[in-house]
């Protein structure tokens, strides 16, 4: 039965996505947001792994067992930010109230043509920053990420705004970071997300929300190799049409002593995990890692 | 016992030094085996460190946009050839 539903949803999704896109662009945000309720319900009922991940996460974030309503709110928050990507990419972002905190951190570096690393996470929306930076302010920004496997939605979003889609530097090629080095020396901002360990990439264990879990070592290793400043960013969705983008100076220059490399990388990564935890508590429903982040399932088995 | 040509040995030493691969000796490197992934198991961050090391030592800048970048990095031998051809 589950398998069947899975197949159905796979087949149905490109059409459903196009329908939602049409409604959003033709009938506006208020109407489109009504559809978020059945979508939330659908995922609440049928997306079991995501629902379980949400439950495990909320249990930590709220420090109590979450109700079904909490989980629904979590999914709804995620769906809201996906829908808003449509308006942002289609240059209809005026319907959103975006407030930026500490923008001068980035603007000063851009003015001095000094390249930097802009380190984010899957907490909140990343598109809100990307569109503002690229389309509105024409800032030199590149985003380092793995090619998206969520093909349908990626294609739709790329078609909406090819300029923004062009900012991606795909990870996974041997020469990827040589390219990053070249962009940094030209004064580019290199955006990346530092909370998900993908495949067999290097990771280090950090305490996060009260428990040890692996974080990628890559961002700190890259920052120390490039000797570029690191700025943190969090694009938090605050409900309604409101977003808060926070910038925070993480380090002017990360130095890692080769002899104590593993320990020092762990310390820098732990510092990042601490800041991520701080912002996660500020906006707990913005946690968009809908998978077994702390390996809870291994522990119960 | 060392059969490696001197230049290849020098580049092999440079690689091991740059990447702090202390448990490997130059003779452990098959000059024709891939340096990345399957072979020596290096990744993109190693490629970056290695290219910074090559720039420092030989004054040769490797670029991601170089058409033959994958080929240059494909083995110790091809990297050595590239360095030899582009030195001074």
PDB file of N, CA and C in Angstrom, chain A residues 171-179 181-182 185 202 218 221-223 225-226 258 261, chain B residues 18-20 36-37 43-49 51-52 61-64 69-70 73:
ATOM      1  N   UNK A 171      29.014  20.876  -6.582  1.00  0.00           N
ATOM      2  CA  UNK A 171      30.024  20.117  -5.833  1.00  0.00           C
ATOM      3  C   UNK A 171      30.157  18.725  -6.442  1.00  0.00           C
ATOM      4  N   UNK A 172      31.245  18.066  -6.117  1.00  0.00           N
ATOM      5  CA  UNK A 172      31.380  16.676  -6.525  1.00  0.00           C
ATOM      6  C   UNK A 172      32.400  16.477  -7.633  1.00  0.00           C
ATOM      7  N   UNK A 173      32.908  17.571  -8.219  1.00  0.00           N
ATOM      8  CA  UNK A 173      33.963  17.421  -9.221  1.00  0.00           C
ATOM      9  C   UNK A 173      35.295  17.718  -8.532  1.00  0.00           C
ATOM     10  N   UNK A 174      36.331  17.101  -9.047  1.00  0.00           N
ATOM     11  CA  UNK A 174      37.640  17.284  -8.428  1.00  0.00           C
ATOM     12  C   UNK A 174      38.074  18.753  -8.457  1.00  0.00           C
ATOM     13  N   UNK A 175      37.743  19.475  -9.547  1.00  0.00           N
ATOM     14  CA  UNK A 175      38.233  20.842  -9.699  1.00  0.00           C
ATOM     15  C   UNK A 175      37.287  21.892  -9.095  1.00  0.00           C
ATOM     16  N   UNK A 176      36.188  21.444  -8.456  1.00  0.00           N
ATOM     17  CA  UNK A 176      35.191  22.377  -7.907  1.00  0.00           C
ATOM     18  C   UNK A 176      35.819  23.468  -7.038  1.00  0.00           C
ATOM     19  N   UNK A 177      36.677  23.056  -6.112  1.00  0.00           N
ATOM     20  CA  UNK A 177      37.187  24.032  -5.152  1.00  0.00           C
ATOM     21  C   UNK A 177      38.277  24.923  -5.741  1.00  0.00           C
ATOM     22  N   UNK A 178      38.873  24.498  -6.847  1.00  0.00           N
ATOM     23  CA  UNK A 178      39.800  25.384  -7.562  1.00  0.00           C
ATOM     24  C   UNK A 178      39.001  26.565  -8.103  1.00  0.00           C
ATOM     25  N   UNK A 179      37.798  26.237  -8.577  1.00  0.00           N
ATOM     26  CA  UNK A 179      36.904  27.262  -9.104  1.00  0.00           C
ATOM     27  C   UNK A 179      36.513  28.233  -7.980  1.00  0.00           C
ATOM     28  N   UNK A 181      38.214  28.928  -5.313  1.00  0.00           N
ATOM     29  CA  UNK A 181      39.400  29.734  -5.013  1.00  0.00           C
ATOM     30  C   UNK A 181      39.505  30.913  -5.982  1.00  0.00           C
ATOM     31  N   UNK A 182      39.246  30.631  -7.260  1.00  0.00           N
ATOM     32  CA  UNK A 182      39.326  31.698  -8.266  1.00  0.00           C
ATOM     33  C   UNK A 182      38.255  32.765  -8.021  1.00  0.00           C
ATOM     34  N   UNK A 185      39.159  34.947  -5.028  1.00  0.00           N
ATOM     35  CA  UNK A 185      40.191  35.955  -5.298  1.00  0.00           C
ATOM     36  C   UNK A 185      39.661  37.084  -6.185  1.00  0.00           C
ATOM     37  N   UNK A 202      33.918  14.264   4.449  1.00  0.00           N
ATOM     38  CA  UNK A 202      34.564  14.312   5.770  1.00  0.00           C
ATOM     39  C   UNK A 202      33.634  14.952   6.784  1.00  0.00           C
ATOM     40  N   UNK A 218      34.003  20.035   5.802  1.00  0.00           N
ATOM     41  CA  UNK A 218      34.370  20.753   4.588  1.00  0.00           C
ATOM     42  C   UNK A 218      34.403  22.270   4.698  1.00  0.00           C
ATOM     43  N   UNK A 221      37.386  23.483   6.679  1.00  0.00           N
ATOM     44  CA  UNK A 221      38.609  23.089   5.981  1.00  0.00           C
ATOM     45  C   UNK A 221      38.831  24.026   4.794  1.00  0.00           C
ATOM     46  N   UNK A 222      37.761  24.300   4.073  1.00  0.00           N
ATOM     47  CA  UNK A 222      37.837  25.195   2.918  1.00  0.00           C
ATOM     48  C   UNK A 222      38.187  26.616   3.367  1.00  0.00           C
ATOM     49  N   UNK A 223      37.510  27.078   4.434  1.00  0.00           N
ATOM     50  CA  UNK A 223      37.758  28.441   4.928  1.00  0.00           C
ATOM     51  C   UNK A 223      39.205  28.598   5.378  1.00  0.00           C
ATOM     52  N   UNK A 225      41.773  26.839   4.318  1.00  0.00           N
ATOM     53  CA  UNK A 225      42.666  26.730   3.158  1.00  0.00           C
ATOM     54  C   UNK A 225      42.661  28.036   2.361  1.00  0.00           C
ATOM     55  N   UNK A 226      41.487  28.628   2.206  1.00  0.00           N
ATOM     56  CA  UNK A 226      41.369  29.856   1.403  1.00  0.00           C
ATOM     57  C   UNK A 226      41.709  31.111   2.204  1.00  0.00           C
ATOM     58  N   UNK A 258      48.260  22.444  11.286  1.00  0.00           N
ATOM     59  CA  UNK A 258      48.269  21.112  10.691  1.00  0.00           C
ATOM     60  C   UNK A 258      48.428  19.977  11.706  1.00  0.00           C
ATOM     61  N   UNK A 261      45.090  19.346  13.396  1.00  0.00           N
ATOM     62  CA  UNK A 261      44.045  19.665  12.440  1.00  0.00           C
ATOM     63  C   UNK A 261      42.673  19.129  12.846  1.00  0.00           C
TER      64      UNK A 261
ATOM     65  N   UNK B  18      52.483  18.277   1.075  1.00  0.00           N
ATOM     66  CA  UNK B  18      51.395  19.263   1.044  1.00  0.00           C
ATOM     67  C   UNK B  18      50.154  18.729   1.745  1.00  0.00           C
ATOM     68  N   UNK B  19      49.868  17.457   1.546  1.00  0.00           N
ATOM     69  CA  UNK B  19      48.631  16.899   2.088  1.00  0.00           C
ATOM     70  C   UNK B  19      48.849  16.158   3.417  1.00  0.00           C
ATOM     71  N   UNK B  20      50.079  16.272   3.955  1.00  0.00           N
ATOM     72  CA  UNK B  20      50.417  15.594   5.216  1.00  0.00           C
ATOM     73  C   UNK B  20      50.030  14.119   5.221  1.00  0.00           C
ATOM     74  N   UNK B  36      42.910  10.842  -7.540  1.00  0.00           N
ATOM     75  CA  UNK B  36      41.661  11.152  -6.843  1.00  0.00           C
ATOM     76  C   UNK B  36      40.757   9.929  -6.795  1.00  0.00           C
ATOM     77  N   UNK B  37      39.839  10.002  -5.829  1.00  0.00           N
ATOM     78  CA  UNK B  37      38.867   8.921  -5.650  1.00  0.00           C
ATOM     79  C   UNK B  37      39.535   7.553  -5.517  1.00  0.00           C
ATOM     80  N   UNK B  43      40.354  14.129  -2.535  1.00  0.00           N
ATOM     81  CA  UNK B  43      39.092  14.762  -2.903  1.00  0.00           C
ATOM     82  C   UNK B  43      39.326  16.208  -3.340  1.00  0.00           C
ATOM     83  N   UNK B  44      38.233  16.939  -3.500  1.00  0.00           N
ATOM     84  CA  UNK B  44      38.328  18.288  -4.061  1.00  0.00           C
ATOM     85  C   UNK B  44      39.137  19.233  -3.172  1.00  0.00           C
ATOM     86  N   UNK B  45      39.031  19.076  -1.860  1.00  0.00           N
ATOM     87  CA  UNK B  45      39.791  19.950  -0.958  1.00  0.00           C
ATOM     88  C   UNK B  45      41.289  19.643  -1.081  1.00  0.00           C
ATOM     89  N   UNK B  46      41.611  18.367  -1.310  1.00  0.00           N
ATOM     90  CA  UNK B  46      43.007  17.991  -1.558  1.00  0.00           C
ATOM     91  C   UNK B  46      43.503  18.611  -2.865  1.00  0.00           C
ATOM     92  N   UNK B  47      42.620  18.606  -3.875  1.00  0.00           N
ATOM     93  CA  UNK B  47      42.986  19.193  -5.166  1.00  0.00           C
ATOM     94  C   UNK B  47      43.315  20.670  -4.992  1.00  0.00           C
ATOM     95  N   UNK B  48      42.508  21.346  -4.169  1.00  0.00           N
ATOM     96  CA  UNK B  48      42.745  22.771  -3.921  1.00  0.00           C
ATOM     97  C   UNK B  48      44.077  22.974  -3.200  1.00  0.00           C
ATOM     98  N   UNK B  49      44.303  22.206  -2.146  1.00  0.00           N
ATOM     99  CA  UNK B  49      45.559  22.339  -1.391  1.00  0.00           C
ATOM    100  C   UNK B  49      46.761  22.016  -2.264  1.00  0.00           C
ATOM    101  N   UNK B  51      46.921  22.289  -5.522  1.00  0.00           N
ATOM    102  CA  UNK B  51      47.150  23.338  -6.524  1.00  0.00           C
ATOM    103  C   UNK B  51      47.799  24.562  -5.879  1.00  0.00           C
ATOM    104  N   UNK B  52      47.434  24.860  -4.629  1.00  0.00           N
ATOM    105  CA  UNK B  52      48.081  25.972  -3.921  1.00  0.00           C
ATOM    106  C   UNK B  52      49.553  25.634  -3.663  1.00  0.00           C
ATOM    107  N   UNK B  61      50.019  28.065 -11.933  1.00  0.00           N
ATOM    108  CA  UNK B  61      48.650  28.187 -11.441  1.00  0.00           C
ATOM    109  C   UNK B  61      47.748  27.239 -12.231  1.00  0.00           C
ATOM    110  N   UNK B  62      47.123  26.312 -11.505  1.00  0.00           N
ATOM    111  CA  UNK B  62      46.158  25.412 -12.150  1.00  0.00           C
ATOM    112  C   UNK B  62      44.778  26.048 -12.028  1.00  0.00           C
ATOM    113  N   UNK B  63      44.042  26.035 -13.102  1.00  0.00           N
ATOM    114  CA  UNK B  63      42.710  26.649 -13.096  1.00  0.00           C
ATOM    115  C   UNK B  63      41.626  25.626 -13.393  1.00  0.00           C
ATOM    116  N   UNK B  64      40.482  25.827 -12.736  1.00  0.00           N
ATOM    117  CA  UNK B  64      39.343  24.929 -12.967  1.00  0.00           C
ATOM    118  C   UNK B  64      38.909  25.002 -14.425  1.00  0.00           C
ATOM    119  N   UNK B  69      42.162  20.038 -17.149  1.00  0.00           N
ATOM    120  CA  UNK B  69      42.411  19.976 -15.705  1.00  0.00           C
ATOM    121  C   UNK B  69      42.239  18.548 -15.149  1.00  0.00           C
ATOM    122  N   UNK B  70      41.215  17.849 -15.623  1.00  0.00           N
ATOM    123  CA  UNK B  70      40.969  16.477 -15.152  1.00  0.00           C
ATOM    124  C   UNK B  70      42.133  15.574 -15.546  1.00  0.00           C
ATOM    125  N   UNK B  73      45.342  16.233 -13.413  1.00  0.00           N
ATOM    126  CA  UNK B  73      45.247  15.633 -12.086  1.00  0.00           C
ATOM    127  C   UNK B  73      45.022  14.119 -12.123  1.00  0.00           C
TER     128      UNK B  73
END
